[in-house]
């Protein structure tokens, strides 16, 4: 595994996304991911699987200090007291004393951002979270978060894949030493059918999925959290450290951008 070091955080460039992964099979998938070498697990209150993450982590032979655990506060829990109370519940489910990164899952215009971040800062001061971040924030919202938070904002987690440019957010992150965490990095599997990515896969002896993940992690301040319940796909997704894409091929992949946003709720801040 390779790492990005920002703001004192050592973050794996590839993590394991857990949205939709539940039950016995979900726990099995998480354990296999950890045993395959994944060291970052990304969960959320709204995924309803923090308890499964906690059980999986407790049942594998990996030191907690070697893991990077991320969870997210759901939109209805962003008032000061709700942040504290819901996070207490998250820790109980995770069976952990702390998480490495706590994110605001989606911005909520009905709750002052400063109120939410004040609660998250308190949790950080208490040592129950190591770092603070956001998700699905636009550049103006990122700017506001950085201004009102006492602690530095580590990352913004957004949908990012070859078919959806996040140039403005990425440029902002790079300028201000923030991490861009790419969710849905494989565009829900759509990259596998793209002819350009298939040709590049043949060129490098890799799959279109591996080429896509390599494209992500070769960009400055970018890491990705692919999701898969399949042991074969999990191991394939993490097998991207033995090759590099040329600058020309990096640009070719970036040129696949077509504004295809897969996660676009009516309440999204970019609407």
PDB file of C-alpha atoms in Angstrom, residues 67-238:
ATOM      1  CA  UNK A  67      -5.932   1.125  10.137  1.00  0.00           C
ATOM      2  CA  UNK A  68      -7.550   4.336   8.943  1.00  0.00           C
ATOM      3  CA  UNK A  69     -11.261   4.305   9.771  1.00  0.00           C
ATOM      4  CA  UNK A  70     -13.600   6.908   8.305  1.00  0.00           C
ATOM      5  CA  UNK A  71     -17.249   7.436   9.177  1.00  0.00           C
ATOM      6  CA  UNK A  72     -19.736  10.177   8.345  1.00  0.00           C
ATOM      7  CA  UNK A  73     -22.383  12.145  10.231  1.00  0.00           C
ATOM      8  CA  UNK A  74     -25.710  11.882   8.442  1.00  0.00           C
ATOM      9  CA  UNK A  75     -27.576  15.019   7.395  1.00  0.00           C
ATOM     10  CA  UNK A  76     -30.213  14.887  10.125  1.00  0.00           C
ATOM     11  CA  UNK A  77     -27.559  14.694  12.867  1.00  0.00           C
ATOM     12  CA  UNK A  78     -25.690  17.928  12.188  1.00  0.00           C
ATOM     13  CA  UNK A  79     -26.848  20.042  15.144  1.00  0.00           C
ATOM     14  CA  UNK A  80     -24.246  20.322  17.923  1.00  0.00           C
ATOM     15  CA  UNK A  81     -25.894  17.869  20.310  1.00  0.00           C
ATOM     16  CA  UNK A  82     -26.867  15.453  17.552  1.00  0.00           C
ATOM     17  CA  UNK A  83     -23.288  15.327  16.264  1.00  0.00           C
ATOM     18  CA  UNK A  84     -22.039  14.369  19.736  1.00  0.00           C
ATOM     19  CA  UNK A  85     -24.820  11.897  20.502  1.00  0.00           C
ATOM     20  CA  UNK A  86     -24.818  10.189  17.108  1.00  0.00           C
ATOM     21  CA  UNK A  87     -21.037   9.916  17.117  1.00  0.00           C
ATOM     22  CA  UNK A  88     -21.157   8.258  20.539  1.00  0.00           C
ATOM     23  CA  UNK A  89     -23.455   5.690  18.957  1.00  0.00           C
ATOM     24  CA  UNK A  90     -21.115   5.292  15.973  1.00  0.00           C
ATOM     25  CA  UNK A  91     -18.164   4.554  18.257  1.00  0.00           C
ATOM     26  CA  UNK A  92     -20.236   2.036  20.186  1.00  0.00           C
ATOM     27  CA  UNK A  93     -21.179   0.237  16.973  1.00  0.00           C
ATOM     28  CA  UNK A  94     -17.614   0.352  15.673  1.00  0.00           C
ATOM     29  CA  UNK A  95     -16.312  -0.983  19.009  1.00  0.00           C
ATOM     30  CA  UNK A  96     -13.561   1.647  18.880  1.00  0.00           C
ATOM     31  CA  UNK A  97     -12.227   4.440  21.069  1.00  0.00           C
ATOM     32  CA  UNK A  98     -11.674   6.770  18.122  1.00  0.00           C
ATOM     33  CA  UNK A  99     -11.963   7.119  14.364  1.00  0.00           C
ATOM     34  CA  UNK A 100      -9.276   8.544  12.137  1.00  0.00           C
ATOM     35  CA  UNK A 101     -11.598  10.744  10.109  1.00  0.00           C
ATOM     36  CA  UNK A 102     -15.113  12.070  10.683  1.00  0.00           C
ATOM     37  CA  UNK A 103     -16.940  13.652   7.756  1.00  0.00           C
ATOM     38  CA  UNK A 104     -20.062  15.715   7.268  1.00  0.00           C
ATOM     39  CA  UNK A 105     -21.772  13.348   4.814  1.00  0.00           C
ATOM     40  CA  UNK A 106     -23.887  15.980   3.056  1.00  0.00           C
ATOM     41  CA  UNK A 107     -24.199  19.708   3.777  1.00  0.00           C
ATOM     42  CA  UNK A 108     -27.464  20.776   5.412  1.00  0.00           C
ATOM     43  CA  UNK A 109     -28.443  24.390   4.829  1.00  0.00           C
ATOM     44  CA  UNK A 110     -30.872  24.214   7.780  1.00  0.00           C
ATOM     45  CA  UNK A 111     -28.035  23.789  10.299  1.00  0.00           C
ATOM     46  CA  UNK A 112     -25.242  26.385  10.573  1.00  0.00           C
ATOM     47  CA  UNK A 113     -22.000  24.858   9.337  1.00  0.00           C
ATOM     48  CA  UNK A 114     -20.115  26.434  12.228  1.00  0.00           C
ATOM     49  CA  UNK A 115     -22.361  24.649  14.737  1.00  0.00           C
ATOM     50  CA  UNK A 116     -21.606  21.271  13.190  1.00  0.00           C
ATOM     51  CA  UNK A 117     -17.889  21.936  12.966  1.00  0.00           C
ATOM     52  CA  UNK A 118     -17.758  23.201  16.557  1.00  0.00           C
ATOM     53  CA  UNK A 119     -19.062  19.822  17.701  1.00  0.00           C
ATOM     54  CA  UNK A 120     -16.569  17.988  15.496  1.00  0.00           C
ATOM     55  CA  UNK A 121     -13.756  20.153  16.849  1.00  0.00           C
ATOM     56  CA  UNK A 122     -14.781  19.223  20.383  1.00  0.00           C
ATOM     57  CA  UNK A 123     -14.583  15.532  19.477  1.00  0.00           C
ATOM     58  CA  UNK A 124     -11.137  16.117  18.020  1.00  0.00           C
ATOM     59  CA  UNK A 125      -9.974  17.946  21.144  1.00  0.00           C
ATOM     60  CA  UNK A 126     -11.169  14.981  23.203  1.00  0.00           C
ATOM     61  CA  UNK A 127      -9.109  12.610  21.041  1.00  0.00           C
ATOM     62  CA  UNK A 128     -12.117  10.708  19.759  1.00  0.00           C
ATOM     63  CA  UNK A 129     -11.461  11.713  16.172  1.00  0.00           C
ATOM     64  CA  UNK A 130      -8.068  12.345  14.637  1.00  0.00           C
ATOM     65  CA  UNK A 131      -9.153  14.455  11.683  1.00  0.00           C
ATOM     66  CA  UNK A 132     -12.154  16.388  10.365  1.00  0.00           C
ATOM     67  CA  UNK A 133     -13.453  16.388   6.812  1.00  0.00           C
ATOM     68  CA  UNK A 134     -16.436  16.999   4.567  1.00  0.00           C
ATOM     69  CA  UNK A 135     -18.193  15.211   1.736  1.00  0.00           C
ATOM     70  CA  UNK A 136     -20.154  16.457  -1.257  1.00  0.00           C
ATOM     71  CA  UNK A 137     -19.046  20.052  -0.630  1.00  0.00           C
ATOM     72  CA  UNK A 138     -18.677  22.628  -3.390  1.00  0.00           C
ATOM     73  CA  UNK A 139     -15.665  24.947  -3.473  1.00  0.00           C
ATOM     74  CA  UNK A 140     -17.554  27.803  -1.728  1.00  0.00           C
ATOM     75  CA  UNK A 141     -18.667  25.415   1.027  1.00  0.00           C
ATOM     76  CA  UNK A 142     -15.135  24.062   1.400  1.00  0.00           C
ATOM     77  CA  UNK A 143     -13.873  27.611   1.727  1.00  0.00           C
ATOM     78  CA  UNK A 144     -16.463  28.375   4.392  1.00  0.00           C
ATOM     79  CA  UNK A 145     -15.645  25.186   6.316  1.00  0.00           C
ATOM     80  CA  UNK A 146     -11.957  26.048   6.384  1.00  0.00           C
ATOM     81  CA  UNK A 147     -12.749  29.524   7.702  1.00  0.00           C
ATOM     82  CA  UNK A 148     -15.108  28.493  10.524  1.00  0.00           C
ATOM     83  CA  UNK A 149     -13.360  25.319  11.732  1.00  0.00           C
ATOM     84  CA  UNK A 150     -10.708  25.621  14.413  1.00  0.00           C
ATOM     85  CA  UNK A 151      -9.066  22.400  13.228  1.00  0.00           C
ATOM     86  CA  UNK A 152      -7.856  21.980   9.658  1.00  0.00           C
ATOM     87  CA  UNK A 153     -10.151  20.256   7.174  1.00  0.00           C
ATOM     88  CA  UNK A 154      -8.366  17.157   5.886  1.00  0.00           C
ATOM     89  CA  UNK A 155     -10.488  16.166   2.910  1.00  0.00           C
ATOM     90  CA  UNK A 156     -13.541  16.490   0.725  1.00  0.00           C
ATOM     91  CA  UNK A 157     -15.051  13.194  -0.411  1.00  0.00           C
ATOM     92  CA  UNK A 158     -16.819  13.542  -3.753  1.00  0.00           C
ATOM     93  CA  UNK A 159     -17.906  11.482  -6.727  1.00  0.00           C
ATOM     94  CA  UNK A 160     -14.939  11.383  -9.084  1.00  0.00           C
ATOM     95  CA  UNK A 161     -14.245   9.162 -12.076  1.00  0.00           C
ATOM     96  CA  UNK A 162     -13.142   9.604 -15.710  1.00  0.00           C
ATOM     97  CA  UNK A 163     -16.659  10.558 -16.781  1.00  0.00           C
ATOM     98  CA  UNK A 164     -17.077  13.353 -14.195  1.00  0.00           C
ATOM     99  CA  UNK A 165     -14.477  16.067 -13.860  1.00  0.00           C
ATOM    100  CA  UNK A 166     -13.954  17.615 -10.442  1.00  0.00           C
ATOM    101  CA  UNK A 167     -11.332  20.052 -11.709  1.00  0.00           C
ATOM    102  CA  UNK A 168     -12.441  22.996  -9.559  1.00  0.00           C
ATOM    103  CA  UNK A 169     -12.553  20.950  -6.364  1.00  0.00           C
ATOM    104  CA  UNK A 170      -9.302  19.152  -7.163  1.00  0.00           C
ATOM    105  CA  UNK A 171      -7.483  22.403  -7.906  1.00  0.00           C
ATOM    106  CA  UNK A 172      -8.763  23.874  -4.637  1.00  0.00           C
ATOM    107  CA  UNK A 173      -7.645  20.791  -2.700  1.00  0.00           C
ATOM    108  CA  UNK A 174      -4.192  20.889  -4.251  1.00  0.00           C
ATOM    109  CA  UNK A 175      -3.818  24.620  -3.585  1.00  0.00           C
ATOM    110  CA  UNK A 176      -4.787  24.295   0.077  1.00  0.00           C
ATOM    111  CA  UNK A 177      -3.226  20.901   0.913  1.00  0.00           C
ATOM    112  CA  UNK A 178      -6.520  19.049   1.186  1.00  0.00           C
ATOM    113  CA  UNK A 179      -7.224  15.485   0.137  1.00  0.00           C
ATOM    114  CA  UNK A 180      -9.785  14.646  -2.517  1.00  0.00           C
ATOM    115  CA  UNK A 181     -11.305  11.256  -1.761  1.00  0.00           C
ATOM    116  CA  UNK A 182     -13.002   9.758  -4.813  1.00  0.00           C
ATOM    117  CA  UNK A 183     -16.166   7.767  -4.210  1.00  0.00           C
ATOM    118  CA  UNK A 184     -17.709   5.759  -7.049  1.00  0.00           C
ATOM    119  CA  UNK A 185     -14.252   5.872  -8.697  1.00  0.00           C
ATOM    120  CA  UNK A 186     -15.226   3.139 -11.150  1.00  0.00           C
ATOM    121  CA  UNK A 187     -18.503   4.849 -12.114  1.00  0.00           C
ATOM    122  CA  UNK A 188     -20.501   1.892 -10.811  1.00  0.00           C
ATOM    123  CA  UNK A 189     -18.618  -0.418 -13.139  1.00  0.00           C
ATOM    124  CA  UNK A 190     -19.171   1.648 -16.279  1.00  0.00           C
ATOM    125  CA  UNK A 191     -15.434   2.118 -16.836  1.00  0.00           C
ATOM    126  CA  UNK A 192     -15.191  -1.596 -17.621  1.00  0.00           C
ATOM    127  CA  UNK A 193     -17.119  -1.143 -20.866  1.00  0.00           C
ATOM    128  CA  UNK A 194     -15.242   1.908 -22.103  1.00  0.00           C
ATOM    129  CA  UNK A 195     -13.221   1.143 -25.237  1.00  0.00           C
ATOM    130  CA  UNK A 196     -10.480   3.669 -24.466  1.00  0.00           C
ATOM    131  CA  UNK A 197      -9.941   2.226 -21.005  1.00  0.00           C
ATOM    132  CA  UNK A 198     -10.000  -1.316 -22.386  1.00  0.00           C
ATOM    133  CA  UNK A 199      -7.295  -0.420 -24.909  1.00  0.00           C
ATOM    134  CA  UNK A 200      -5.181   1.159 -22.188  1.00  0.00           C
ATOM    135  CA  UNK A 201      -5.708  -1.934 -20.080  1.00  0.00           C
ATOM    136  CA  UNK A 202      -4.267  -4.095 -22.848  1.00  0.00           C
ATOM    137  CA  UNK A 203      -1.328  -1.712 -23.208  1.00  0.00           C
ATOM    138  CA  UNK A 204      -0.393  -2.043 -19.539  1.00  0.00           C
ATOM    139  CA  UNK A 205      -1.509  -5.624 -18.990  1.00  0.00           C
ATOM    140  CA  UNK A 206      -4.222  -4.460 -16.615  1.00  0.00           C
ATOM    141  CA  UNK A 207      -8.016  -4.240 -16.529  1.00  0.00           C
ATOM    142  CA  UNK A 208      -9.932  -1.021 -17.280  1.00  0.00           C
ATOM    143  CA  UNK A 209     -10.725  -0.875 -13.557  1.00  0.00           C
ATOM    144  CA  UNK A 210      -7.068  -1.016 -12.572  1.00  0.00           C
ATOM    145  CA  UNK A 211      -6.144   1.615 -15.143  1.00  0.00           C
ATOM    146  CA  UNK A 212      -8.880   3.875 -13.771  1.00  0.00           C
ATOM    147  CA  UNK A 213      -7.743   3.514 -10.169  1.00  0.00           C
ATOM    148  CA  UNK A 214      -4.165   4.137 -11.234  1.00  0.00           C
ATOM    149  CA  UNK A 215      -5.363   7.341 -12.920  1.00  0.00           C
ATOM    150  CA  UNK A 216      -6.875   8.453  -9.631  1.00  0.00           C
ATOM    151  CA  UNK A 217      -3.901   7.819  -7.400  1.00  0.00           C
ATOM    152  CA  UNK A 218      -1.358   9.304  -9.805  1.00  0.00           C
ATOM    153  CA  UNK A 219      -3.061  12.668  -9.345  1.00  0.00           C
ATOM    154  CA  UNK A 220      -1.717  14.888  -6.601  1.00  0.00           C
ATOM    155  CA  UNK A 221      -3.717  14.708  -3.347  1.00  0.00           C
ATOM    156  CA  UNK A 222      -6.187  12.114  -4.677  1.00  0.00           C
ATOM    157  CA  UNK A 223      -7.145   8.782  -3.141  1.00  0.00           C
ATOM    158  CA  UNK A 224     -10.013   6.447  -4.032  1.00  0.00           C
ATOM    159  CA  UNK A 225     -12.411   4.119  -2.235  1.00  0.00           C
ATOM    160  CA  UNK A 226     -13.667   1.439  -4.639  1.00  0.00           C
ATOM    161  CA  UNK A 227     -16.330  -0.935  -3.365  1.00  0.00           C
ATOM    162  CA  UNK A 228     -16.641  -4.643  -4.100  1.00  0.00           C
ATOM    163  CA  UNK A 229     -17.914  -7.722  -2.296  1.00  0.00           C
ATOM    164  CA  UNK A 230     -15.998 -10.017  -4.643  1.00  0.00           C
ATOM    165  CA  UNK A 231     -12.628 -11.206  -3.285  1.00  0.00           C
ATOM    166  CA  UNK A 232     -11.263 -11.334  -6.834  1.00  0.00           C
ATOM    167  CA  UNK A 233     -12.288  -7.766  -7.572  1.00  0.00           C
ATOM    168  CA  UNK A 234     -11.013  -6.548  -4.208  1.00  0.00           C
ATOM    169  CA  UNK A 235      -7.600  -8.007  -4.912  1.00  0.00           C
ATOM    170  CA  UNK A 236      -7.664  -6.729  -8.493  1.00  0.00           C
ATOM    171  CA  UNK A 237      -8.503  -3.198  -7.336  1.00  0.00           C
ATOM    172  CA  UNK A 238      -5.559  -3.076  -4.964  1.00  0.00           C
TER     173      UNK A 238
END
